[in-house]
PDB file of C-alpha atoms in Angstrom:
ATOM      1  CA  MET A 901      20.350  19.363  78.849  1.00 79.00           C
ATOM      2  CA  SER A 902      19.140  19.785  82.715  1.00 92.00           C
ATOM      3  CA  GLU A 903      16.648  17.496  83.955  1.00 98.00           C
ATOM      4  CA  ARG A 904      13.296  18.474  84.625  1.00 99.00           C
ATOM      5  CA  TYR A 905      10.732  18.318  87.626  1.00 99.00           C
ATOM      6  CA  ALA A 906       7.477  19.597  88.696  1.00 99.00           C
ATOM      7  CA  LEU A 907       6.454  21.046  91.882  1.00 99.00           C
ATOM      8  CA  VAL A 908       2.625  21.081  92.600  1.00 99.00           C
ATOM      9  CA  LEU A 909       0.832  23.180  94.634  1.00 98.00           C
ATOM     10  CA  ALA A 910      -1.724  21.628  97.090  1.00 97.00           C
ATOM     11  CA  GLY A 911      -2.763  23.262 100.072  1.00 85.00           C
ATOM     12  CA  GLY A 912      -5.458  25.992 100.702  1.00 71.00           C
ATOM     13  CA  SER A 913      -8.451  25.379 102.469  1.00 66.00           C
ATOM     14  CA  GLY A 914     -10.947  25.883  99.744  1.00 71.00           C
ATOM     15  CA  SER A 915     -13.038  27.756 101.536  1.00 84.00           C
ATOM     16  CA  ARG A 916     -14.109  29.448  98.208  1.00 89.00           C
ATOM     17  CA  LEU A 917     -16.017  25.602  97.511  1.00 93.00           C
ATOM     18  CA  TRP A 918     -18.011  25.854 100.538  1.00 93.00           C
ATOM     19  CA  PRO A 919     -19.670  23.544 101.864  1.00 94.00           C
ATOM     20  CA  LEU A 920     -17.452  21.040 100.196  1.00 92.00           C
ATOM     21  CA  GLN A 921     -13.724  20.974 101.314  1.00 87.00           C
ATOM     22  CA  HIS A 922     -10.196  20.099 100.567  1.00 91.00           C
ATOM     23  CA  LYS A 923     -10.720  20.897  96.871  1.00 93.00           C
ATOM     24  CA  PRO A 924      -7.531  18.938  95.193  1.00 95.00           C
ATOM     25  CA  LEU A 925      -9.167  16.139  96.517  1.00 94.00           C
ATOM     26  CA  LEU A 926     -12.501  16.699  94.603  1.00 92.00           C
ATOM     27  CA  ALA A 927     -13.788  14.555  91.666  1.00 92.00           C
ATOM     28  CA  LEU A 928     -15.743  17.783  90.459  1.00 91.00           C
ATOM     29  CA  ILE A 929     -14.759  17.399  86.613  1.00 91.00           C
ATOM     30  CA  GLY A 930     -14.428  13.627  85.391  1.00 88.00           C
ATOM     31  CA  GLU A 931     -13.825  10.684  87.506  1.00 91.00           C
ATOM     32  CA  LYS A 932     -11.180  11.812  89.064  1.00 95.00           C
ATOM     33  CA  SER A 933      -9.481  14.444  91.845  1.00 96.00           C
ATOM     34  CA  LEU A 934      -8.282  17.302  90.028  1.00 96.00           C
ATOM     35  CA  PHE A 935      -4.799  16.060  92.041  1.00 98.00           C
ATOM     36  CA  GLU A 936      -5.125  13.183  89.849  1.00 98.00           C
ATOM     37  CA  GLN A 937      -5.849  14.641  86.873  1.00 98.00           C
ATOM     38  CA  THR A 938      -3.227  17.691  87.344  1.00 98.00           C
ATOM     39  CA  ILE A 939       0.004  14.792  87.723  1.00 98.00           C
ATOM     40  CA  GLU A 940      -1.669  12.908  85.198  1.00 98.00           C
ATOM     41  CA  ARG A 941      -1.210  15.822  82.766  1.00 98.00           C
ATOM     42  CA  LEU A 942       2.309  15.646  84.105  1.00 98.00           C
ATOM     43  CA  ASN A 943       3.048  12.372  81.566  1.00 98.00           C
ATOM     44  CA  GLY A 944       5.542  12.224  79.541  1.00 97.00           C
ATOM     45  CA  VAL A 945       6.704  15.645  80.969  1.00 98.00           C
ATOM     46  CA  VAL A 946       8.602  14.677  84.248  1.00 99.00           C
ATOM     47  CA  ALA A 947       9.362  11.438  85.691  1.00 98.00           C
ATOM     48  CA  ARG A 948       7.273  10.608  88.418  1.00 98.00           C
ATOM     49  CA  GLU A 949      10.032  10.556  90.610  1.00 98.00           C
ATOM     50  CA  ASN A 950      10.619  14.472  89.851  1.00 99.00           C
ATOM     51  CA  ILE A 951       7.270  15.436  90.960  1.00 99.00           C
ATOM     52  CA  LEU A 952       7.370  17.071  94.083  1.00 99.00           C
ATOM     53  CA  VAL A 953       3.821  18.068  96.027  1.00 99.00           C
ATOM     54  CA  VAL A 954       3.726  20.572  98.338  1.00 98.00           C
ATOM     55  CA  THR A 955       0.790  20.199 101.171  1.00 97.00           C
ATOM     56  CA  ASP A 956      -0.398  20.341 104.555  1.00 93.00           C
ATOM     57  CA  GLU A 957      -0.049  17.598 107.339  1.00 90.00           C
ATOM     58  CA  GLU A 958      -4.208  17.332 106.787  1.00 91.00           C
ATOM     59  CA  LEU A 959      -3.950  15.987 103.148  1.00 95.00           C
ATOM     60  CA  VAL A 960      -0.786  14.215 103.218  1.00 95.00           C
ATOM     61  CA  PRO A 961      -2.932  11.351 103.494  1.00 95.00           C
ATOM     62  CA  HIS A 962      -5.454  11.789 101.436  1.00 96.00           C
ATOM     63  CA  LEU A 963      -3.192  12.464  98.398  1.00 97.00           C
ATOM     64  CA  HIS A 964      -0.362   9.348  99.146  1.00 96.00           C
ATOM     65  CA  GLU A 965      -3.043   7.076  98.969  1.00 97.00           C
ATOM     66  CA  LEU A 966      -4.397   8.677  95.190  1.00 97.00           C
ATOM     67  CA  ALA A 967      -0.124   8.885  94.214  1.00 98.00           C
ATOM     68  CA  PRO A 968       1.956   6.786  96.682  1.00 97.00           C
ATOM     69  CA  ASP A 969       5.159   7.469  94.492  1.00 97.00           C
ATOM     70  CA  LEU A 970       5.569  11.029  94.660  1.00 98.00           C
ATOM     71  CA  ARG A 971       7.648  12.990  96.967  1.00 98.00           C
ATOM     72  CA  TYR A 972       5.582  15.576  99.606  1.00 98.00           C
ATOM     73  CA  VAL A 973       6.544  18.275 101.455  1.00 97.00           C
ATOM     74  CA  CYS A 974       4.981  19.579 104.388  1.00 95.00           C
ATOM     75  CA  GLU A 975       4.231  23.018 105.286  1.00 94.00           C
ATOM     76  CA  PRO A 976       3.917  23.729 108.955  1.00 91.00           C
ATOM     77  CA  SER A 977       0.915  25.972 108.193  1.00 91.00           C
ATOM     78  CA  PRO A 978      -0.804  28.032 105.904  1.00 91.00           C
ATOM     79  CA  ARG A 979       1.483  30.934 104.359  1.00 94.00           C
ATOM     80  CA  ASP A 980       0.197  31.447 100.716  1.00 95.00           C
ATOM     81  CA  THR A 981       1.860  30.524  97.457  1.00 96.00           C
ATOM     82  CA  ALA A 982       5.151  32.405  97.882  1.00 98.00           C
ATOM     83  CA  ALA A 983       6.061  30.912 100.741  1.00 97.00           C
ATOM     84  CA  ALA A 984       4.800  27.210  99.302  1.00 97.00           C
ATOM     85  CA  VAL A 985       6.937  27.737  96.168  1.00 98.00           C
ATOM     86  CA  GLY A 986       9.518  28.735  97.792  1.00 98.00           C
ATOM     87  CA  LEU A 987      10.028  25.778 100.801  1.00 98.00           C
ATOM     88  CA  GLY A 988       9.276  22.901  97.074  1.00 98.00           C
ATOM     89  CA  LEU A 989      12.119  25.621  95.077  1.00 99.00           C
ATOM     90  CA  LEU A 990      14.587  25.084  98.185  1.00 98.00           C
ATOM     91  CA  GLU A 991      13.326  21.166  98.558  1.00 98.00           C
ATOM     92  CA  ILE A 992      14.152  20.583  94.724  1.00 99.00           C
ATOM     93  CA  ALA A 993      17.712  22.586  94.504  1.00 98.00           C
ATOM     94  CA  ARG A 994      19.274  20.583  97.044  1.00 97.00           C
ATOM     95  CA  ARG A 995      18.252  16.985  95.417  1.00 97.00           C
ATOM     96  CA  ASP A 996      19.341  19.280  91.686  1.00 98.00           C
ATOM     97  CA  PRO A 997      21.541  22.816  91.258  1.00 97.00           C
ATOM     98  CA  ASP A 998      20.705  22.813  87.922  1.00 98.00           C
ATOM     99  CA  ALA A 999      16.833  21.649  87.925  1.00 99.00           C
ATOM    100  CA  LEU A1000      14.446  23.150  85.831  1.00 99.00           C
ATOM    101  CA  VAL A1001      11.372  23.873  87.303  1.00 99.00           C
ATOM    102  CA  ALA A1002       7.003  23.776  86.674  1.00 99.00           C
ATOM    103  CA  VAL A1003       5.077  24.962  89.055  1.00 99.00           C
ATOM    104  CA  LEU A1004       1.616  24.656  89.206  1.00 98.00           C
ATOM    105  CA  SER A1005      -1.373  24.137  90.745  1.00 97.00           C
ATOM    106  CA  SER A1006      -3.257  20.735  91.971  1.00 97.00           C
ATOM    107  CA  ASP A1007      -6.970  22.057  91.444  1.00 94.00           C
ATOM    108  CA  HIS A1008      -6.941  23.670  88.142  1.00 96.00           C
ATOM    109  CA  PHE A1009      -9.398  22.420  84.837  1.00 96.00           C
ATOM    110  CA  ILE A1010      -7.556  22.429  81.611  1.00 97.00           C
ATOM    111  CA  ALA A1011      -9.551  21.476  78.833  1.00 95.00           C
ATOM    112  CA  ASP A1012      -6.857  19.602  76.586  1.00 97.00           C
ATOM    113  CA  ALA A1013      -3.833  18.138  78.287  1.00 97.00           C
ATOM    114  CA  TYR A1014      -1.874  17.894  75.279  1.00 97.00           C
ATOM    115  CA  LYS A1015      -1.705  21.618  74.770  1.00 97.00           C
ATOM    116  CA  LEU A1016      -0.648  22.262  78.555  1.00 98.00           C
ATOM    117  CA  ARG A1017       1.833  19.106  77.473  1.00 98.00           C
ATOM    118  CA  ALA A1018       3.363  20.938  74.477  1.00 97.00           C
ATOM    119  CA  ALA A1019       3.004  24.634  75.995  1.00 97.00           C
ATOM    120  CA  LEU A1020       5.643  23.127  79.578  1.00 98.00           C
ATOM    121  CA  ARG A1021       7.838  21.893  77.008  1.00 97.00           C
ATOM    122  CA  THR A1022       7.986  25.346  75.616  1.00 96.00           C
ATOM    123  CA  GLY A1023       8.037  26.680  79.009  1.00 97.00           C
ATOM    124  CA  TYR A1024      11.571  24.043  80.077  1.00 98.00           C
ATOM    125  CA  ASP A1025      13.250  25.079  76.611  1.00 96.00           C
ATOM    126  CA  TRP A1026      12.911  29.014  77.417  1.00 96.00           C
ATOM    127  CA  ALA A1027      14.133  28.000  81.397  1.00 98.00           C
ATOM    128  CA  GLU A1028      16.912  26.391  79.781  1.00 97.00           C
ATOM    129  CA  ARG A1029      18.135  30.021  78.298  1.00 96.00           C
ATOM    130  CA  GLY A1030      17.568  31.089  81.506  1.00 97.00           C
ATOM    131  CA  ALA A1031      13.791  32.567  81.050  1.00 97.00           C
ATOM    132  CA  ILE A1032      11.184  32.530  83.499  1.00 98.00           C
ATOM    133  CA  ALA A1033       8.259  31.178  81.127  1.00 98.00           C
ATOM    134  CA  LEU A1034       4.317  32.396  82.293  1.00 97.00           C
ATOM    135  CA  LEU A1035       1.571  30.483  80.747  1.00 98.00           C
ATOM    136  CA  GLY A1036      -1.534  32.345  79.575  1.00 97.00           C
ATOM    137  CA  ALA A1037      -4.917  31.144  78.984  1.00 96.00           C
ATOM    138  CA  LEU A1038      -7.403  33.253  77.162  1.00 92.00           C
ATOM    139  CA  PRO A1039      -9.429  35.736  78.739  1.00 93.00           C
ATOM    140  CA  THR A1040     -13.130  35.017  77.704  1.00 91.00           C
ATOM    141  CA  PHE A1041     -14.280  37.572  80.407  1.00 91.00           C
ATOM    142  CA  PRO A1042     -12.934  40.705  82.475  1.00 93.00           C
ATOM    143  CA  ALA A1043     -12.434  38.505  85.507  1.00 89.00           C
ATOM    144  CA  THR A1044     -11.763  40.359  88.338  1.00 88.00           C
ATOM    145  CA  GLY A1045     -10.190  37.395  90.249  1.00 86.00           C
ATOM    146  CA  TYR A1046      -7.693  36.185  87.881  1.00 89.00           C
ATOM    147  CA  GLY A1047      -4.235  38.541  87.198  1.00 91.00           C
ATOM    148  CA  TYR A1048      -3.541  38.869  83.950  1.00 95.00           C
ATOM    149  CA  ILE A1049      -0.046  39.188  81.846  1.00 95.00           C
ATOM    150  CA  VAL A1050       0.521  42.296  79.103  1.00 95.00           C
ATOM    151  CA  HIS A1051       2.152  41.055  75.756  1.00 95.00           C
ATOM    152  CA  GLY A1052       4.507  42.601  74.648  1.00 93.00           C
ATOM    153  CA  GLU A1053       6.620  41.973  71.402  1.00 91.00           C
ATOM    154  CA  SER A1054       7.153  38.220  69.759  1.00 89.00           C
ATOM    155  CA  VAL A1055      10.490  36.332  70.657  1.00 86.00           C
ATOM    156  CA  THR A1056       9.822  34.175  68.294  1.00 74.00           C
ATOM    157  CA  MET A1057       7.959  33.421  65.135  1.00 59.00           C
ATOM    158  CA  GLY A1058       5.206  30.291  64.998  1.00 61.00           C
ATOM    159  CA  GLU A1059       6.038  29.098  68.884  1.00 74.00           C
ATOM    160  CA  ASN A1060       3.306  31.506  70.681  1.00 87.00           C
ATOM    161  CA  VAL A1061       5.629  33.178  73.222  1.00 94.00           C
ATOM    162  CA  ASP A1062       5.888  37.075  73.594  1.00 95.00           C
ATOM    163  CA  CYS A1063       8.320  39.082  76.018  1.00 94.00           C
ATOM    164  CA  VAL A1064       5.711  40.159  78.470  1.00 95.00           C
ATOM    165  CA  GLU A1065       5.310  43.939  79.332  1.00 94.00           C
ATOM    166  CA  ALA A1066       3.231  44.256  82.384  1.00 91.00           C
ATOM    167  CA  PHE A1067       1.933  41.812  84.762  1.00 87.00           C
ATOM    168  CA  ILE A1068      -1.828  43.066  86.596  1.00 90.00           C
ATOM    169  CA  GLU A1069      -2.498  40.722  89.513  1.00 85.00           C
ATOM    170  CA  LYS A1070      -6.614  40.505  90.148  1.00 87.00           C
ATOM    171  CA  PRO A1071      -7.215  44.449  88.481  1.00 92.00           C
ATOM    172  CA  SER A1072     -10.593  46.504  88.902  1.00 93.00           C
ATOM    173  CA  ALA A1073     -13.717  45.110  86.793  1.00 93.00           C
ATOM    174  CA  THR A1074     -12.809  48.943  84.946  1.00 95.00           C
ATOM    175  CA  THR A1075      -9.523  47.792  83.927  1.00 95.00           C
ATOM    176  CA  ALA A1076      -9.964  44.280  83.737  1.00 95.00           C
ATOM    177  CA  ARG A1077     -12.221  45.548  80.606  1.00 95.00           C
ATOM    178  CA  GLN A1078     -10.294  47.745  79.299  1.00 95.00           C
ATOM    179  CA  LEU A1079      -7.199  44.871  79.447  1.00 94.00           C
ATOM    180  CA  LEU A1080      -9.638  42.567  77.797  1.00 93.00           C
ATOM    181  CA  GLU A1081     -10.635  45.666  74.973  1.00 93.00           C
ATOM    182  CA  ALA A1082      -7.142  46.551  74.154  1.00 90.00           C
ATOM    183  CA  GLY A1083      -6.119  42.492  73.567  1.00 87.00           C
ATOM    184  CA  ARG A1084      -2.664  41.440  73.967  1.00 89.00           C
ATOM    185  CA  CYS A1085      -3.123  39.877  76.913  1.00 95.00           C
ATOM    186  CA  SER A1086      -3.813  37.069  78.468  1.00 96.00           C
ATOM    187  CA  TRP A1087      -4.894  35.630  82.083  1.00 96.00           C
ATOM    188  CA  ASP A1088      -2.300  33.722  84.448  1.00 95.00           C
ATOM    189  CA  ALA A1089      -3.246  30.917  84.378  1.00 96.00           C
ATOM    190  CA  GLY A1090      -0.461  29.865  87.598  1.00 94.00           C
ATOM    191  CA  ILE A1091       1.582  27.653  86.368  1.00 98.00           C
ATOM    192  CA  PHE A1092       5.045  28.510  84.864  1.00 98.00           C
ATOM    193  CA  VAL A1093       8.858  26.992  84.466  1.00 99.00           C
ATOM    194  CA  ALA A1094      11.907  28.761  85.209  1.00 99.00           C
ATOM    195  CA  SER A1095      15.047  26.937  86.628  1.00 99.00           C
ATOM    196  CA  ALA A1096      15.573  26.476  90.477  1.00 99.00           C
ATOM    197  CA  GLN A1097      18.980  29.101  90.514  1.00 98.00           C
ATOM    198  CA  VAL A1098      16.727  31.594  88.976  1.00 99.00           C
ATOM    199  CA  LEU A1099      13.729  31.371  91.051  1.00 99.00           C
ATOM    200  CA  LEU A1100      15.102  31.527  94.001  1.00 99.00           C
ATOM    201  CA  ASP A1101      17.306  34.726  92.451  1.00 98.00           C
ATOM    202  CA  GLU A1102      14.688  36.500  92.394  1.00 99.00           C
ATOM    203  CA  TYR A1103      13.402  35.424  96.267  1.00 99.00           C
ATOM    204  CA  ALA A1104      17.149  36.649  96.884  1.00 98.00           C
ATOM    205  CA  ARG A1105      16.579  40.170  95.016  1.00 98.00           C
ATOM    206  CA  GLN A1106      12.728  40.655  96.217  1.00 98.00           C
ATOM    207  CA  GLN A1107      11.971  38.247  99.093  1.00 98.00           C
ATOM    208  CA  PRO A1108      15.490  38.392 101.379  1.00 98.00           C
ATOM    209  CA  GLN A1109      13.404  37.740 104.563  1.00 96.00           C
ATOM    210  CA  MET A1110      11.384  34.964 103.638  1.00 97.00           C
ATOM    211  CA  LEU A1111      14.628  33.615 101.836  1.00 97.00           C
ATOM    212  CA  ALA A1112      16.067  32.938 104.936  1.00 96.00           C
ATOM    213  CA  CYS A1113      13.511  31.692 106.706  1.00 95.00           C
ATOM    214  CA  LEU A1114      12.642  29.050 104.117  1.00 96.00           C
ATOM    215  CA  ARG A1115      16.509  28.544 104.269  1.00 94.00           C
ATOM    216  CA  ASP A1116      16.193  27.364 108.118  1.00 89.00           C
ATOM    217  CA  VAL A1117      12.516  26.791 108.705  1.00 86.00           C
ATOM    218  CA  ASP A1118      11.334  25.200 111.993  1.00 85.00           C
ATOM    219  CA  ALA A1119       7.808  26.488 113.215  1.00 79.00           C
ATOM    220  CA  SER A1120       9.243  29.577 114.799  1.00 85.00           C
ATOM    221  CA  ARG A1121      10.781  30.756 111.826  1.00 91.00           C
ATOM    222  CA  TRP A1122       7.152  29.477 109.733  1.00 93.00           C
ATOM    223  CA  GLN A1123       5.314  31.852 111.512  1.00 92.00           C
ATOM    224  CA  GLN A1124       8.088  34.836 110.458  1.00 93.00           C
ATOM    225  CA  ILE A1125       6.542  34.587 107.316  1.00 96.00           C
ATOM    226  CA  THR A1126       4.189  37.391 105.781  1.00 95.00           C
ATOM    227  CA  PRO A1127       1.473  35.510 104.071  1.00 96.00           C
ATOM    228  CA  ILE A1128       1.628  36.655 100.142  1.00 96.00           C
ATOM    229  CA  SER A1129       0.567  35.043  97.085  1.00 94.00           C
ATOM    230  CA  LEU A1130       3.865  34.351  94.865  1.00 95.00           C
ATOM    231  CA  ASP A1131       2.127  36.913  91.768  1.00 92.00           C
ATOM    232  CA  TYR A1132       2.796  39.637  94.138  1.00 92.00           C
ATOM    233  CA  ALA A1133       5.543  38.909  95.902  1.00 96.00           C
ATOM    234  CA  ILE A1134       7.891  37.314  93.111  1.00 96.00           C
ATOM    235  CA  MET A1135       6.141  37.352  89.608  1.00 93.00           C
ATOM    236  CA  GLU A1136       5.126  41.197  89.007  1.00 91.00           C
ATOM    237  CA  GLY A1137       8.470  42.096  89.669  1.00 94.00           C
ATOM    238  CA  ALA A1138      10.442  39.381  88.076  1.00 95.00           C
ATOM    239  CA  ARG A1139      13.210  39.949  85.554  1.00 94.00           C
ATOM    240  CA  ASN A1140      13.260  38.717  81.962  1.00 95.00           C
ATOM    241  CA  ARG A1141      10.228  36.908  81.439  1.00 96.00           C
ATOM    242  CA  VAL A1142       7.956  35.163  78.083  1.00 96.00           C
ATOM    243  CA  VAL A1143       4.339  34.299  78.143  1.00 97.00           C
ATOM    244  CA  ILE A1144       3.602  31.650  76.205  1.00 97.00           C
ATOM    245  CA  ARG A1145      -0.203  31.038  75.144  1.00 95.00           C
ATOM    246  CA  LEU A1146      -1.594  28.205  76.101  1.00 95.00           C
ATOM    247  CA  ASP A1147      -4.518  27.127  74.149  1.00 92.00           C
ATOM    248  CA  THR A1148      -6.754  25.653  74.984  1.00 94.00           C
ATOM    249  CA  ALA A1149      -9.929  26.704  77.859  1.00 94.00           C
ATOM    250  CA  TRP A1150      -8.969  26.614  81.328  1.00 96.00           C
ATOM    251  CA  SER A1151     -10.232  27.523  84.989  1.00 95.00           C
ATOM    252  CA  ASP A1152      -8.730  27.742  88.237  1.00 93.00           C
ATOM    253  CA  VAL A1153     -12.385  26.703  89.280  1.00 93.00           C
ATOM    254  CA  GLY A1154     -11.792  29.299  92.232  1.00 89.00           C
ATOM    255  CA  ASN A1155     -15.707  29.704  92.817  1.00 91.00           C
ATOM    256  CA  TRP A1156     -18.635  27.848  92.120  1.00 94.00           C
ATOM    257  CA  GLY A1157     -19.762  30.138  89.597  1.00 92.00           C
ATOM    258  CA  ALA A1158     -15.983  29.058  88.529  1.00 92.00           C
ATOM    259  CA  LEU A1159     -16.687  25.295  88.097  1.00 94.00           C
ATOM    260  CA  VAL A1160     -20.420  25.768  86.610  1.00 94.00           C
ATOM    261  CA  ASP A1161     -18.933  27.476  83.590  1.00 92.00           C
ATOM    262  CA  VAL A1162     -16.815  24.303  83.086  1.00 92.00           C
ATOM    263  CA  LEU A1163     -19.768  21.735  83.302  1.00 94.00           C
ATOM    264  CA  PRO A1164     -22.105  20.334  81.207  1.00 93.00           C
ATOM    265  CA  LYS A1165     -25.104  21.473  80.878  1.00 95.00           C
ATOM    266  CA  ASP A1166     -28.751  20.383  79.787  1.00 95.00           C
ATOM    267  CA  GLY A1167     -30.930  22.337  76.955  1.00 96.00           C
ATOM    268  CA  ASP A1168     -32.103  25.057  79.680  1.00 97.00           C
ATOM    269  CA  GLY A1169     -28.242  25.498  80.756  1.00 97.00           C
ATOM    270  CA  ASN A1170     -28.741  23.862  84.383  1.00 97.00           C
ATOM    271  CA  THR A1171     -26.326  21.482  85.590  1.00 97.00           C
ATOM    272  CA  LEU A1172     -28.272  18.477  88.579  1.00 96.00           C
ATOM    273  CA  SER A1173     -27.196  15.927  90.343  1.00 94.00           C
ATOM    274  CA  PRO A1174     -29.029  12.589  89.044  1.00 93.00           C
ATOM    275  CA  ASN A1175     -31.621  12.220  91.879  1.00 93.00           C
ATOM    276  CA  VAL A1176     -32.999  16.350  90.968  1.00 96.00           C
ATOM    277  CA  ILE A1177     -35.668  17.355  89.576  1.00 96.00           C
ATOM    278  CA  ALA A1178     -35.938  20.632  87.323  1.00 96.00           C
ATOM    279  CA  ILE A1179     -39.520  22.647  86.359  1.00 97.00           C
ATOM    280  CA  HIS A1180     -38.906  25.677  84.972  1.00 97.00           C
ATOM    281  CA  THR A1181     -35.798  26.404  85.308  1.00 97.00           C
ATOM    282  CA  ARG A1182     -33.025  27.785  83.644  1.00 97.00           C
ATOM    283  CA  GLY A1183     -29.417  27.944  84.344  1.00 97.00           C
ATOM    284  CA  VAL A1184     -29.106  26.036  88.008  1.00 98.00           C
ATOM    285  CA  PHE A1185     -26.313  24.140  89.001  1.00 97.00           C
ATOM    286  CA  VAL A1186     -27.555  21.386  92.478  1.00 97.00           C
ATOM    287  CA  CYS A1187     -25.306  19.116  93.455  1.00 95.00           C
ATOM    288  CA  SER A1188     -27.196  17.161  96.494  1.00 94.00           C
ATOM    289  CA  ASP A1189     -27.162  13.549  97.309  1.00 91.00           C
ATOM    290  CA  LYS A1190     -31.191  13.729  98.770  1.00 93.00           C
ATOM    291  CA  PRO A1191     -34.423  13.731  96.327  1.00 95.00           C
ATOM    292  CA  THR A1192     -34.301  17.731  95.784  1.00 96.00           C
ATOM    293  CA  ALA A1193     -36.984  19.983  93.756  1.00 96.00           C
ATOM    294  CA  VAL A1194     -36.266  23.024  92.481  1.00 97.00           C
ATOM    295  CA  ILE A1195     -38.708  24.791  90.780  1.00 98.00           C
ATOM    296  CA  GLY A1196     -39.157  28.241  88.393  1.00 98.00           C
ATOM    297  CA  LEU A1197     -35.348  29.006  89.518  1.00 97.00           C
ATOM    298  CA  GLU A1198     -32.597  31.255  87.287  1.00 98.00           C
ATOM    299  CA  ASP A1199     -29.342  31.772  88.409  1.00 97.00           C
ATOM    300  CA  ILE A1200     -29.124  30.070  91.226  1.00 98.00           C
ATOM    301  CA  ILE A1201     -26.460  27.506  92.690  1.00 98.00           C
ATOM    302  CA  VAL A1202     -27.146  24.710  95.620  1.00 97.00           C
ATOM    303  CA  VAL A1203     -24.486  22.467  97.267  1.00 96.00           C
ATOM    304  CA  GLU A1204     -25.519  19.992  99.949  1.00 95.00           C
ATOM    305  CA  THR A1205     -23.200  17.674 101.889  1.00 92.00           C
ATOM    306  CA  ALA A1206     -22.777  17.020 105.137  1.00 91.00           C
ATOM    307  CA  GLU A1207     -21.246  20.023 106.151  1.00 88.00           C
ATOM    308  CA  GLY A1208     -23.843  22.565 105.314  1.00 92.00           C
ATOM    309  CA  LEU A1209     -26.470  23.904 102.565  1.00 95.00           C
ATOM    310  CA  LEU A1210     -25.946  26.591 100.386  1.00 96.00           C
ATOM    311  CA  ILE A1211     -27.311  28.147  98.241  1.00 96.00           C
ATOM    312  CA  CYS A1212     -26.581  31.407  95.490  1.00 96.00           C
ATOM    313  CA  HIS A1213     -27.460  33.464  93.125  1.00 96.00           C
ATOM    314  CA  ARG A1214     -24.662  32.807  90.242  1.00 94.00           C
ATOM    315  CA  ASP A1215     -23.776  36.443  90.362  1.00 91.00           C
ATOM    316  CA  GLN A1216     -22.804  35.965  94.583  1.00 93.00           C
ATOM    317  CA  ALA A1217     -20.849  33.036  93.671  1.00 91.00           C
ATOM    318  CA  GLN A1218     -17.746  35.129  94.943  1.00 86.00           C
ATOM    319  CA  ALA A1219     -18.553  36.248  98.179  1.00 90.00           C
ATOM    320  CA  VAL A1220     -18.733  31.851  99.534  1.00 91.00           C
ATOM    321  CA  ARG A1221     -15.608  32.249 101.051  1.00 85.00           C
ATOM    322  CA  GLN A1222     -16.729  34.632 103.528  1.00 89.00           C
ATOM    323  CA  ILE A1223     -19.614  32.561 104.301  1.00 84.00           C
ATOM    324  CA  ALA A1224     -16.596  30.200 105.424  1.00 73.00           C
ATOM    325  CA  LYS A1225     -15.091  32.869 107.395  1.00 77.00           C
ATOM    326  CA  LEU A1226     -18.177  33.238 109.460  1.00 85.00           C
ATOM    327  CA  LEU A1227     -19.079  29.865 110.574  1.00 80.00           C
ATOM    328  CA  VAL A1228     -15.526  29.437 112.057  1.00 68.00           C
ATOM    329  CA  LYS A1229     -16.385  32.520 114.387  1.00 64.00           C
ATOM    330  CA  THR A1230     -19.384  31.228 115.487  1.00 61.00           C
ATOM    331  CA  ASP A1231     -17.738  27.535 115.976  1.00 56.00           C
TER     332      ASP A1231
END
């Protein structure tokens, strides 16, 4: 039986959660950072010496402080997830050409770690057979910021595994509603399991120029890589895909609205820092170290840090990343 590995992605600027930075390092849900929670979920599934973290140079010392026994690979600069995953796969394949690899992000929310472990074990079983096993989360609303997996016929009895009929990355609002109404779909949880060789074969077939740069990577060759997500570059056109239902609440915590959805709330639907007072206020999220009062507000997000102050309506949470870009231009 092939050995199990995990490839954890821990890069990105985290601009969608401005004014906070370095999302994997943040303790947004519970006392531990999102990165630490991700690594803990792998307990009993993957040996720690078989966990590889792909990140950037700025984050390495911080991540190493949290998990000094893990192995780290640095991207020369951000080139999106296809390049990051490819870089990690080559590192693992050099160590073990027969490796089975689970790829997952370091900054997601997963309510039940036990159910994730069960799904990952099923994924490794299918990876042993040569499949790419995607984990799909139950969609609860017509999200346009997630990828969707359209389920085909069931391939097993009682194992919650289906063929993948289609992979639709970030659909329009109309398409997202149609997918939910039709049923037989799930959100792409950004977690999948396959053999390193199967995945590298997909890179060779679909992204040969990128793979050539990754095999002989230096600063110059890395800059030649066109930034593209793994979903667009590989997953939409990949062969022999199956989807495993992840039977627990999941979120990529991709913006303030998504974070608020998974946090505990008071009787008025508010999530407030300990030093915040709220009067006649509903559905409000306030994160501030300063004494703060909010009165007569509804569905508003307020985040105050040393880096800046954010005030926005929950419906506009997706637009926060534009603010971060505008602030860079004005510096």
